[in-house]
CSV table of C-alpha atoms and ligand atoms in Angstrom, one decimal:
chain,number,residue,atom,x,y,z
A,72,UNK,CA,1.5,6.9,-21.4
A,73,UNK,CA,3.6,6.8,-18.3
A,74,UNK,CA,2.5,4.7,-15.4
A,75,UNK,CA,1.2,6.6,-12.4
A,76,UNK,CA,2.5,5.6,-9.1
A,77,UNK,CA,0.1,4.4,-6.5
A,78,UNK,CA,1.2,3.3,-3.2
A,79,UNK,CA,-0.1,0.7,-0.8
A,80,UNK,CA,0.3,1.1,2.9
A,81,UNK,CA,1.4,-2.1,4.5
A,82,UNK,CA,-1.0,-2.3,7.4
A,83,UNK,CA,-4.3,-0.9,8.4
A,84,UNK,CA,-3.6,2.4,10.2
A,85,UNK,CA,-6.0,3.2,13.0
A,86,UNK,CA,-6.9,6.4,11.2
A,87,UNK,CA,-10.0,8.0,9.8
A,88,UNK,CA,-11.2,4.7,8.4
A,89,UNK,CA,-11.2,2.8,11.6
A,90,UNK,CA,-13.0,5.5,13.5
A,91,UNK,CA,-15.5,5.7,10.6
A,92,UNK,CA,-16.2,2.0,10.9
A,93,UNK,CA,-16.8,2.5,14.6
A,94,UNK,CA,-19.0,5.5,13.8
A,95,UNK,CA,-21.0,3.6,11.2
A,96,UNK,CA,-21.7,0.6,13.5
A,97,UNK,CA,-21.8,2.2,16.9
A,98,UNK,CA,-25.5,3.1,16.8
A,99,UNK,CA,-26.6,-0.4,16.0
A,100,UNK,CA,-24.6,-2.8,18.1
A,101,UNK,CA,-25.6,-6.4,18.0
A,102,UNK,CA,-23.6,-9.0,19.9
A,103,UNK,CA,-24.3,-11.7,17.2
A,104,UNK,CA,-21.5,-10.8,14.9
A,105,UNK,CA,-18.0,-9.8,15.7
A,106,UNK,CA,-15.8,-7.4,13.8
A,107,UNK,CA,-12.1,-7.9,14.3
A,108,UNK,CA,-9.7,-5.0,14.0
A,109,UNK,CA,-6.4,-6.6,13.2
A,110,UNK,CA,-4.0,-4.0,14.4
A,111,UNK,CA,-5.9,-2.8,17.4
A,112,UNK,CA,-6.8,-6.4,18.2
A,113,UNK,CA,-10.0,-5.0,19.4
A,114,UNK,CA,-13.3,-6.7,18.8
A,115,UNK,CA,-16.6,-4.9,18.5
A,116,UNK,CA,-20.0,-5.9,17.3
A,117,UNK,CA,-21.2,-5.7,13.8
A,118,UNK,CA,-24.9,-5.7,13.1
A,119,UNK,CA,-26.6,-7.4,10.2
A,120,UNK,CA,-27.8,-4.7,7.9
A,121,UNK,CA,-31.5,-5.2,8.4
A,122,UNK,CA,-33.9,-2.8,6.7
A,123,UNK,CA,-34.1,-0.8,9.9
A,124,UNK,CA,-30.4,-0.5,10.5
A,125,UNK,CA,-29.9,0.1,6.8
A,126,UNK,CA,-31.6,3.4,7.1
A,127,UNK,CA,-29.5,4.3,10.1
A,128,UNK,CA,-26.3,3.2,8.4
A,129,UNK,CA,-27.0,5.3,5.4
A,130,UNK,CA,-27.9,8.2,7.6
A,131,UNK,CA,-24.6,7.9,9.5
A,132,UNK,CA,-22.7,7.5,6.2
A,133,UNK,CA,-24.1,10.9,5.1
A,134,UNK,CA,-22.6,12.6,8.1
A,135,UNK,CA,-19.2,11.8,6.8
A,136,UNK,CA,-16.8,14.1,5.0
A,137,UNK,CA,-15.5,11.2,3.0
A,138,UNK,CA,-16.8,8.8,0.4
A,139,UNK,CA,-18.0,5.6,2.0
A,140,UNK,CA,-19.1,2.5,0.3
A,141,UNK,CA,-20.3,-0.8,1.7
A,142,UNK,CA,-19.9,-3.9,-0.4
A,143,UNK,CA,-20.9,-7.5,0.2
A,144,UNK,CA,-18.4,-10.3,0.5
A,145,UNK,CA,-18.2,-10.5,-3.3
A,146,UNK,CA,-17.2,-6.8,-3.4
A,147,UNK,CA,-20.6,-5.8,-4.9
A,148,UNK,CA,-21.6,-2.3,-3.8
A,149,UNK,CA,-24.7,-2.3,-1.6
A,150,UNK,CA,-24.5,1.2,-0.2
A,151,UNK,CA,-22.8,4.4,-0.9
A,152,UNK,CA,-23.0,7.8,0.7
A,153,UNK,CA,-23.7,11.2,-0.8
A,154,UNK,CA,-20.0,12.2,-0.6
A,155,UNK,CA,-19.1,9.2,-2.8
A,156,UNK,CA,-21.7,10.4,-5.3
A,157,UNK,CA,-20.2,13.9,-5.2
A,158,UNK,CA,-16.6,12.7,-5.4
A,159,UNK,CA,-17.1,10.2,-8.3
A,160,UNK,CA,-19.9,11.8,-10.2
A,161,UNK,CA,-21.7,8.5,-10.3
A,162,UNK,CA,-25.2,8.4,-8.8
A,163,UNK,CA,-26.4,5.7,-6.5
A,164,UNK,CA,-28.2,3.7,-9.2
A,165,UNK,CA,-25.0,3.7,-11.3
A,166,UNK,CA,-23.0,2.0,-8.6
A,167,UNK,CA,-25.2,-0.3,-6.6
A,168,UNK,CA,-24.6,-3.8,-7.8
A,169,UNK,CA,-21.2,-2.9,-9.4
A,170,UNK,CA,-17.6,-3.4,-8.3
A,171,UNK,CA,-15.6,-0.3,-7.3
A,172,UNK,CA,-13.1,-1.1,-10.0
A,173,UNK,CA,-15.3,1.0,-12.3
A,174,UNK,CA,-13.4,3.9,-10.8
A,175,UNK,CA,-10.2,2.7,-12.3
A,176,UNK,CA,-8.9,3.8,-15.7
A,177,UNK,CA,-6.1,3.8,-18.2
A,178,UNK,CA,-3.4,5.4,-15.9
A,179,UNK,CA,-4.3,3.5,-12.8
A,180,UNK,CA,-1.3,1.7,-11.5
A,181,UNK,CA,-1.9,-2.0,-11.9
A,182,UNK,CA,0.6,-2.9,-9.2
A,183,UNK,CA,-1.6,-1.0,-6.8
A,184,UNK,CA,-4.7,-2.8,-8.0
A,185,UNK,CA,-2.9,-6.1,-7.6
A,186,UNK,CA,-2.0,-5.1,-4.1
A,187,UNK,CA,-5.6,-4.5,-3.2
A,188,UNK,CA,-6.7,-7.7,-4.8
A,189,UNK,CA,-4.1,-9.7,-2.9
A,190,UNK,CA,-4.9,-8.0,0.5
A,191,UNK,CA,-8.6,-8.6,0.2
A,192,UNK,CA,-8.1,-12.2,-0.9
A,193,UNK,CA,-6.1,-12.7,2.3
A,194,UNK,CA,-9.0,-11.2,4.2
A,195,UNK,CA,-6.9,-8.1,5.1
A,196,UNK,CA,-7.6,-4.5,4.9
A,197,UNK,CA,-5.5,-2.1,2.9
A,198,UNK,CA,-4.8,1.6,2.3
A,199,UNK,CA,-3.6,2.8,-1.0
A,200,UNK,CA,-3.2,5.9,-3.0
A,201,UNK,CA,-4.8,5.1,-6.3
A,202,UNK,CA,-5.6,7.1,-9.4
A,203,UNK,CA,-9.3,6.9,-10.1
A,204,UNK,CA,-11.6,8.5,-12.6
A,205,UNK,CA,-14.9,10.4,-12.2
A,206,UNK,CA,-17.8,9.5,-14.3
A,207,UNK,CA,-16.9,12.3,-16.7
A,208,UNK,CA,-13.4,10.9,-17.1
A,209,UNK,CA,-11.6,13.4,-15.0
A,210,UNK,CA,-8.9,11.7,-12.9
A,211,UNK,CA,-8.4,12.2,-9.1
A,212,UNK,CA,-6.1,10.7,-6.5
A,213,UNK,CA,-8.0,8.5,-4.1
A,214,UNK,CA,-6.6,7.8,-0.7
A,215,UNK,CA,-8.5,4.6,-0.4
A,216,UNK,CA,-9.0,2.5,2.7
A,217,UNK,CA,-10.7,-0.9,2.5
A,218,UNK,CA,-11.5,-3.0,5.5
A,219,UNK,CA,-13.2,-6.3,5.5
A,220,UNK,CA,-15.7,-6.9,8.3
A,221,UNK,CA,-15.3,-10.4,9.6
A,222,UNK,CA,-17.8,-12.5,11.6
A,223,UNK,CA,-16.6,-14.4,14.6
A,224,UNK,CA,-15.6,-17.4,12.5
A,225,UNK,CA,-13.3,-15.1,10.5
A,226,UNK,CA,-15.4,-15.2,7.4
A,227,UNK,CA,-15.7,-12.0,5.5
A,228,UNK,CA,-19.2,-10.5,5.8
A,229,UNK,CA,-18.8,-7.2,4.1
A,230,UNK,CA,-16.3,-4.6,3.0
A,231,UNK,CA,-16.2,-1.0,3.9
A,232,UNK,CA,-14.4,1.3,1.6
A,233,UNK,CA,-13.5,4.9,2.4
A,234,UNK,CA,-12.5,7.3,-0.3
A,235,UNK,CA,-10.7,10.6,0.3
A,236,UNK,CA,-9.6,12.8,-2.5
A,237,UNK,CA,-5.9,13.7,-2.0
A,238,UNK,CA,-3.2,15.5,-3.8
A,239,UNK,CA,0.0,13.5,-4.2
A,240,UNK,CA,2.5,14.7,-1.6
A,241,UNK,CA,5.0,16.3,-3.9
A,242,UNK,CA,7.8,16.7,-1.4
A,243,UNK,CA,7.9,12.9,-0.8
A,244,UNK,CA,7.6,11.7,-4.3
A,245,UNK,CA,8.9,14.1,-6.9
A,246,UNK,CA,12.7,14.0,-6.5
A,247,UNK,CA,13.1,10.3,-6.6
A,248,UNK,CA,10.7,8.7,-8.9
A,249,UNK,CA,12.5,6.9,-11.8
A,250,UNK,CA,10.1,8.3,-14.4
A,251,UNK,CA,10.0,11.8,-12.7
A,252,UNK,CA,6.6,12.7,-11.4
A,253,UNK,CA,5.7,16.2,-12.5
A,254,UNK,CA,2.9,18.2,-11.3
A,255,UNK,CA,0.4,19.7,-13.6
A,256,UNK,CA,-2.7,21.5,-12.3
A,257,UNK,CA,-5.8,20.5,-14.2
A,258,UNK,CA,-8.5,22.2,-12.2
A,259,UNK,CA,-8.7,22.4,-8.5
A,260,UNK,CA,-6.7,19.9,-6.4
A,261,UNK,CA,-6.0,17.8,-9.4
A,262,UNK,CA,-2.7,16.2,-10.1
A,263,UNK,CA,-1.5,14.2,-13.0
A,264,UNK,CA,1.8,13.0,-14.3
A,265,UNK,CA,3.4,15.3,-16.8
A,266,UNK,CA,5.9,14.6,-19.5
A,267,UNK,CA,9.6,15.0,-18.8
A,268,UNK,CA,9.8,18.4,-20.5
A,269,UNK,CA,6.9,19.6,-18.4
A,270,UNK,CA,8.7,18.3,-15.4
A,271,UNK,CA,11.7,20.5,-16.2
A,272,UNK,CA,9.4,23.5,-16.4
A,273,UNK,CA,7.7,22.7,-13.2
A,274,UNK,CA,8.7,25.4,-10.6
A,275,UNK,CA,7.9,23.2,-7.7
A,276,UNK,CA,10.2,20.5,-8.8
A,277,UNK,CA,13.0,22.9,-9.3
A,278,UNK,CA,12.7,24.1,-5.8
A,279,UNK,CA,13.0,20.5,-4.7
A,280,UNK,CA,16.1,20.0,-6.7
A,281,UNK,CA,17.6,23.0,-5.3
A,282,UNK,CA,16.9,21.8,-1.8
A,283,UNK,CA,18.4,18.5,-2.7
A,284,UNK,CA,21.7,20.0,-3.8
A,285,UNK,CA,21.9,22.4,-0.9
A,286,UNK,CA,20.8,20.7,2.2
A,287,UNK,CA,19.7,22.9,5.1
A,288,UNK,CA,22.5,23.6,7.5
A,289,UNK,CA,21.6,23.4,11.1
A,290,UNK,CA,24.2,22.1,13.4
A,291,UNK,CA,23.3,20.1,16.5
A,292,UNK,CA,24.9,20.8,19.8
A,293,UNK,CA,26.7,17.7,21.2
A,294,UNK,CA,28.2,16.8,24.5
A,295,UNK,CA,31.0,14.4,25.2
A,296,UNK,CA,29.9,11.8,27.8
A,297,UNK,CA,32.7,9.3,28.4
A,298,UNK,CA,35.5,7.3,26.9
A,299,UNK,CA,36.6,3.7,27.5
A,300,UNK,CA,38.9,1.1,26.0
A,301,UNK,CA,37.0,-1.8,24.5
A,302,UNK,CA,38.6,-5.1,23.6
A,303,UNK,CA,36.7,-6.7,20.6
A,304,UNK,CA,37.2,-9.6,18.3
A,305,UNK,CA,38.8,-7.2,15.9
A,306,UNK,CA,41.1,-5.6,18.5
A,307,UNK,CA,41.2,-3.0,21.2
A,308,UNK,CA,39.3,0.1,20.2
A,309,UNK,CA,38.7,3.4,22.1
A,310,UNK,CA,35.0,4.1,22.4
A,311,UNK,CA,33.9,7.7,23.0
A,312,UNK,CA,30.3,8.3,23.8
A,313,UNK,CA,28.5,11.6,22.8
A,314,UNK,CA,25.1,12.9,23.2
A,315,UNK,CA,23.2,14.9,20.5
A,316,UNK,CA,21.5,17.5,22.7
A,317,UNK,CA,18.9,18.2,20.0
A,318,UNK,CA,17.7,14.7,19.2
A,319,UNK,CA,18.8,13.1,22.5
A,320,UNK,CA,20.5,10.4,20.5
A,321,UNK,CA,23.6,8.7,21.8
A,322,UNK,CA,26.4,8.6,19.3
A,323,UNK,CA,29.4,6.3,19.7
A,324,UNK,CA,32.8,7.0,18.2
A,325,UNK,CA,34.8,3.8,17.7
A,326,UNK,CA,38.4,4.9,17.4
A,327,UNK,CA,41.8,3.4,16.5
A,328,UNK,CA,44.9,5.4,17.4
A,329,UNK,CA,45.6,8.8,18.6
A,330,UNK,CA,43.3,10.9,16.4
A,331,UNK,CA,42.9,14.2,18.3
A,332,UNK,CA,44.0,17.4,16.5
A,333,UNK,CA,44.5,15.6,13.2
A,334,UNK,CA,43.8,16.4,9.6
A,335,UNK,CA,42.8,14.0,6.8
A,336,UNK,CA,41.5,11.5,9.4
A,337,UNK,CA,39.9,8.4,8.0
A,338,UNK,CA,36.3,8.5,9.1
A,339,UNK,CA,33.2,6.4,8.5
A,340,UNK,CA,29.8,7.9,9.5
A,341,UNK,CA,27.9,4.7,10.0
A,342,UNK,CA,24.2,4.3,10.6
A,343,UNK,CA,23.0,1.6,12.9
A,344,UNK,CA,21.6,-1.5,11.3
A,345,UNK,CA,20.1,-3.9,13.9
A,346,UNK,CA,19.0,-6.4,11.2
A,347,UNK,CA,22.4,-7.0,9.7
A,348,UNK,CA,24.7,-6.1,12.6
A,349,UNK,CA,22.9,-8.0,15.3
A,350,UNK,CA,20.8,-10.6,13.4
A,351,UNK,CA,23.2,-11.2,10.5
A,352,UNK,CA,20.5,-10.3,7.9
A,353,UNK,CA,21.6,-10.8,4.4
A,354,UNK,CA,19.3,-8.2,3.0
A,355,UNK,CA,21.8,-5.4,3.1
A,356,UNK,CA,25.5,-4.7,3.3
A,357,UNK,CA,25.6,-2.5,6.4
A,358,UNK,CA,27.5,-5.0,8.6
A,359,UNK,CA,30.0,-5.6,5.9
A,360,UNK,CA,30.5,-1.8,5.7
A,361,UNK,CA,31.0,-1.5,9.4
A,362,UNK,CA,33.5,-4.4,9.4
A,363,UNK,CA,35.3,-2.8,6.5
A,364,UNK,CA,35.6,0.5,8.3
A,365,UNK,CA,36.7,-1.0,11.6
A,366,UNK,CA,39.4,-3.1,9.9
A,367,UNK,CA,40.4,-0.1,7.7
A,368,UNK,CA,41.0,2.2,10.6
A,369,UNK,CA,43.4,-0.3,12.2
A,370,UNK,CA,45.7,0.3,9.3
A,371,UNK,CA,45.4,4.1,9.0
A,372,UNK,CA,44.1,5.1,12.5
A,373,UNK,CA,40.7,6.7,12.3
A,374,UNK,CA,37.2,6.7,13.5
A,375,UNK,CA,33.8,5.1,12.9
A,376,UNK,CA,31.0,7.4,14.1
A,377,UNK,CA,28.1,5.1,14.9
A,378,UNK,CA,24.8,6.9,14.7
A,379,UNK,CA,21.5,5.4,15.9
A,380,UNK,CA,19.6,6.1,12.7
A,381,UNK,CA,18.1,2.7,11.9
A,382,UNK,CA,16.3,2.2,8.5
A,383,UNK,CA,17.6,5.4,6.9
A,384,UNK,CA,16.2,7.4,9.8
A,385,UNK,CA,12.7,5.7,9.8
A,386,UNK,CA,13.4,3.7,12.9
A,387,UNK,CA,13.6,-0.1,13.3
A,388,UNK,CA,9.9,-0.9,13.4
A,389,UNK,CA,9.2,1.1,10.3
A,390,UNK,CA,12.1,-0.6,8.6
A,391,UNK,CA,10.5,-4.0,9.3
A,392,UNK,CA,7.3,-2.6,7.9
A,393,UNK,CA,9.1,-1.5,4.8
A,394,UNK,CA,10.6,-5.0,4.4
A,395,UNK,CA,7.0,-6.3,4.6
A,396,UNK,CA,6.0,-3.9,1.8
A,397,UNK,CA,8.9,-5.1,-0.3
A,398,UNK,CA,7.5,-8.6,-0.1
A,399,UNK,CA,4.8,-7.2,-2.4
A,400,UNK,CA,7.4,-6.4,-5.1
A,401,UNK,CA,8.3,-2.9,-4.2
A,402,UNK,CA,12.0,-1.8,-4.1
A,403,UNK,CA,13.6,-0.2,-1.0
A,404,UNK,CA,12.9,3.3,-2.0
A,405,UNK,CA,9.3,2.8,-3.1
A,406,UNK,CA,8.6,0.9,0.1
A,407,UNK,CA,9.7,3.8,2.2
A,408,UNK,CA,7.5,6.1,0.2
A,409,UNK,CA,4.6,3.8,0.6
A,410,UNK,CA,5.0,4.2,4.4
A,411,UNK,CA,5.1,8.0,3.9
A,412,UNK,CA,8.9,8.4,4.5
A,413,UNK,CA,11.3,10.2,2.2
A,414,UNK,CA,14.0,7.9,0.7
A,415,UNK,CA,16.5,9.1,3.3
A,416,UNK,CA,15.8,11.1,6.5
A,417,UNK,CA,19.2,10.6,8.2
A,418,UNK,CA,20.9,13.6,9.6
A,419,UNK,CA,24.6,14.1,10.3
A,420,UNK,CA,24.2,17.4,12.1
A,421,UNK,CA,25.9,16.2,15.2
A,422,UNK,CA,29.2,15.2,13.4
A,423,UNK,CA,30.7,18.7,13.2
A,424,UNK,CA,30.4,19.1,16.9
A,425,UNK,CA,32.1,15.7,17.5
A,426,UNK,CA,34.9,16.6,15.1
A,427,UNK,CA,35.3,19.9,16.8
A,428,UNK,CA,35.4,18.4,20.2
A,429,UNK,CA,38.4,16.3,19.2
A,430,UNK,CA,39.9,19.1,17.1
A,431,UNK,CA,39.8,17.1,13.9
A,432,UNK,CA,40.3,19.6,11.0
A,433,UNK,CA,39.5,17.5,7.9
A,434,UNK,CA,38.5,14.0,7.1
A,435,UNK,CA,38.8,11.3,4.4
A,436,UNK,CA,35.3,9.8,4.2
A,437,UNK,CA,34.6,6.1,3.9
A,438,UNK,CA,31.4,6.0,1.9
A,439,UNK,CA,29.7,5.1,-1.3
A,440,UNK,CA,26.8,7.4,-0.7
A,441,UNK,CA,26.8,10.8,-2.5
A,442,UNK,CA,24.0,12.1,-0.2
A,443,UNK,CA,26.3,11.7,2.8
A,444,UNK,CA,29.1,13.6,1.1
A,445,UNK,CA,26.7,16.4,0.1
A,446,UNK,CA,25.3,16.6,3.6
A,447,UNK,CA,28.6,16.6,5.4
A,448,UNK,CA,30.0,19.2,3.1
A,449,UNK,CA,26.9,21.3,3.7
A,450,UNK,CA,27.5,21.0,7.4
A,451,UNK,CA,30.9,22.6,6.9
A,452,UNK,CA,33.0,19.5,7.2
A,453,UNK,CA,36.1,19.5,5.1
A,454,UNK,CA,36.3,16.2,3.1
A,455,UNK,CA,39.8,15.8,1.6
A,456,UNK,CA,38.8,12.6,-0.3
A,457,UNK,CA,36.5,9.7,-0.4
A,458,UNK,CA,37.5,6.1,0.4
A,459,UNK,CA,35.3,3.7,-1.5
A,460,UNK,CA,33.8,0.7,0.4
A,461,UNK,CA,33.6,-2.4,-1.7
A,462,UNK,CA,31.7,-5.3,-0.3
A,463,UNK,CA,30.6,-8.5,-2.1
A,464,UNK,CA,26.9,-9.0,-2.7
A,465,UNK,CA,24.8,-12.1,-2.1
A,466,UNK,CA,21.5,-13.1,-3.7
A,467,UNK,CA,19.4,-11.4,-1.0
A,468,UNK,CA,21.1,-8.1,-1.1
A,469,UNK,CA,21.6,-7.8,-4.8
A,470,UNK,CA,18.2,-6.0,-5.4
A,471,UNK,CA,18.8,-3.7,-2.5
A,472,UNK,CA,22.2,-2.7,-3.7
A,473,UNK,CA,21.0,-2.3,-7.3
A,474,UNK,CA,18.3,0.1,-6.0
A,475,UNK,CA,21.0,2.0,-4.0
A,476,UNK,CA,23.0,2.3,-7.2
A,477,UNK,CA,20.3,3.2,-9.7
A,478,UNK,CA,18.0,5.3,-7.6
A,479,UNK,CA,20.2,6.9,-5.1
A,480,UNK,CA,23.4,7.2,-7.0
A,481,UNK,CA,25.5,5.0,-4.8
A,482,UNK,CA,29.0,4.3,-6.1
A,483,UNK,CA,31.2,1.2,-6.0
A,484,UNK,CA,28.2,-1.1,-5.5
A,485,UNK,CA,28.7,-4.7,-6.4
A,486,UNK,CA,32.3,-4.5,-7.4
A,487,UNK,CA,34.8,-7.1,-6.3
A,488,UNK,CA,36.8,-6.4,-3.2
B,757,LIG,C1,-15.6,-1.7,-0.3
B,757,LIG,C2,-14.6,-1.5,-1.4
B,757,LIG,C3,-14.4,-0.3,-1.9
B,757,LIG,C4,-13.5,-0.1,-3.0
B,757,LIG,N1,-13.2,1.2,-3.4
B,757,LIG,C5,-12.4,1.4,-4.5
B,757,LIG,C6,-12.2,2.7,-5.0
B,757,LIG,O1,-12.7,3.7,-4.5
B,757,LIG,N2,-11.3,2.8,-6.0
B,757,LIG,C7,-10.7,1.7,-6.6
B,757,LIG,O2,-10.0,1.9,-7.6
B,757,LIG,N3,-10.9,0.5,-6.2
B,757,LIG,C8,-11.8,0.3,-5.1
B,757,LIG,N4,-12.0,-1.0,-4.6
B,757,LIG,C9,-11.2,-2.1,-5.2
B,757,LIG,C10,-11.8,-2.9,-6.3
B,757,LIG,O3,-13.1,-3.1,-6.1
B,757,LIG,C11,-11.1,-4.2,-6.5
B,757,LIG,O4,-11.0,-4.9,-5.3
B,757,LIG,C12,-9.7,-4.0,-7.0
B,757,LIG,O5,-9.8,-3.5,-8.3
B,757,LIG,C13,-8.9,-5.3,-7.1
B,757,LIG,O6,-9.6,-6.4,-7.7
B,757,LIG,P1,-9.7,-6.7,-9.2
B,757,LIG,O7,-8.3,-7.0,-9.6
B,757,LIG,O8,-10.7,-7.8,-9.3
B,757,LIG,O9,-10.2,-5.5,-9.9
B,757,LIG,C14,-12.8,-1.2,-3.6
B,757,LIG,C15,-13.1,-2.5,-3.1
B,757,LIG,C16,-14.0,-2.7,-2.0
B,757,LIG,C17,-14.3,-4.0,-1.5
């Protein structure tokens, strides 16, 4: 059997779960015990579950649209609501006194289970998408949130678990999973992993693949803002500033030579990388690629188009979050999915406008990334040829570059210069 992908979410999102915890405890506030919300750094009071409040708690539980379980500090279930009973098919007496792992089964991803175990051991909450099984053996995807409730000394008093039945978001997962996730309907809202042949037959996946090969064309309107000469350690470049009028992003063109009205211009479309370019991070090869391109255009004349699309379009803070997820053993691509991002959300829709503004008719593209070539071509840019970028790896970036190569089809990765 193929493994099924579950995905932890790095930090506690102030979502349904947090508000539920508030809802659960709001009616019975007691200033004795303190509950700490890590992300919101907000403290509120947590009552002892006395027999009186217990009733109230259960009552509030039953208002919810989601499964809710309360467990003691040893993860033994002490309460569950009627939605949990409905969702899992277990009745109250089946589960009180048990550990929720009874919901796991043969295709539950063990990495996800480990992630939960590690988070709870550290006294942290977690959100995961995990494959669970109902009492009758029928599987379902569980968008599970677990939050420990701490007392003011930081000791775990209880755990709250919230279960939401979810379908796996196909658009984010299907095209990139190494074992190919297919979608097979087995009753309402039920998703499982299908064999590769079933995947081929799956209409939905085909649509995704079509989308992948033919990216949507929608050009962004750009405006030229200003140009200056900039002396740098590498030499004196021209810098032309543009504004993408759709995204409001500022795009910088770093230019060597007279490039206006040219054909076959050597161009690099480079996405910002604060961690390597500013901090000197060793986790990726972005800075080396930028250096390569800036040196290269000195020989041939050309342009580096510098786009503020940090973290493959996720933004800098999310990129840091993705790095945090990778510390749990996920590769770059999975980490992005874990955070709910596609593997690459960068857009190059402003580039045609920039080339047009300088009357550049065709380019030679410096890249190892087939997606970039596909996208630029789909945007109507004439690419005469590709100039490979070869940069040396180090022990920190090796894994990242391997992922780029194996999962995203990058070329020339890890070759000698
Ligand atoms: C309050 C609470 C609710 C939980 N709910 C679920 C659940 O719905 N599904 C599930 O697979 N695991 C759930 N778990 C996780 C398991 O109980 C357990 O922590 C996990 O399997 C990792 O530990 P283990 O390796 O000892 O099994 C829950 C845990 C707690 C504390």
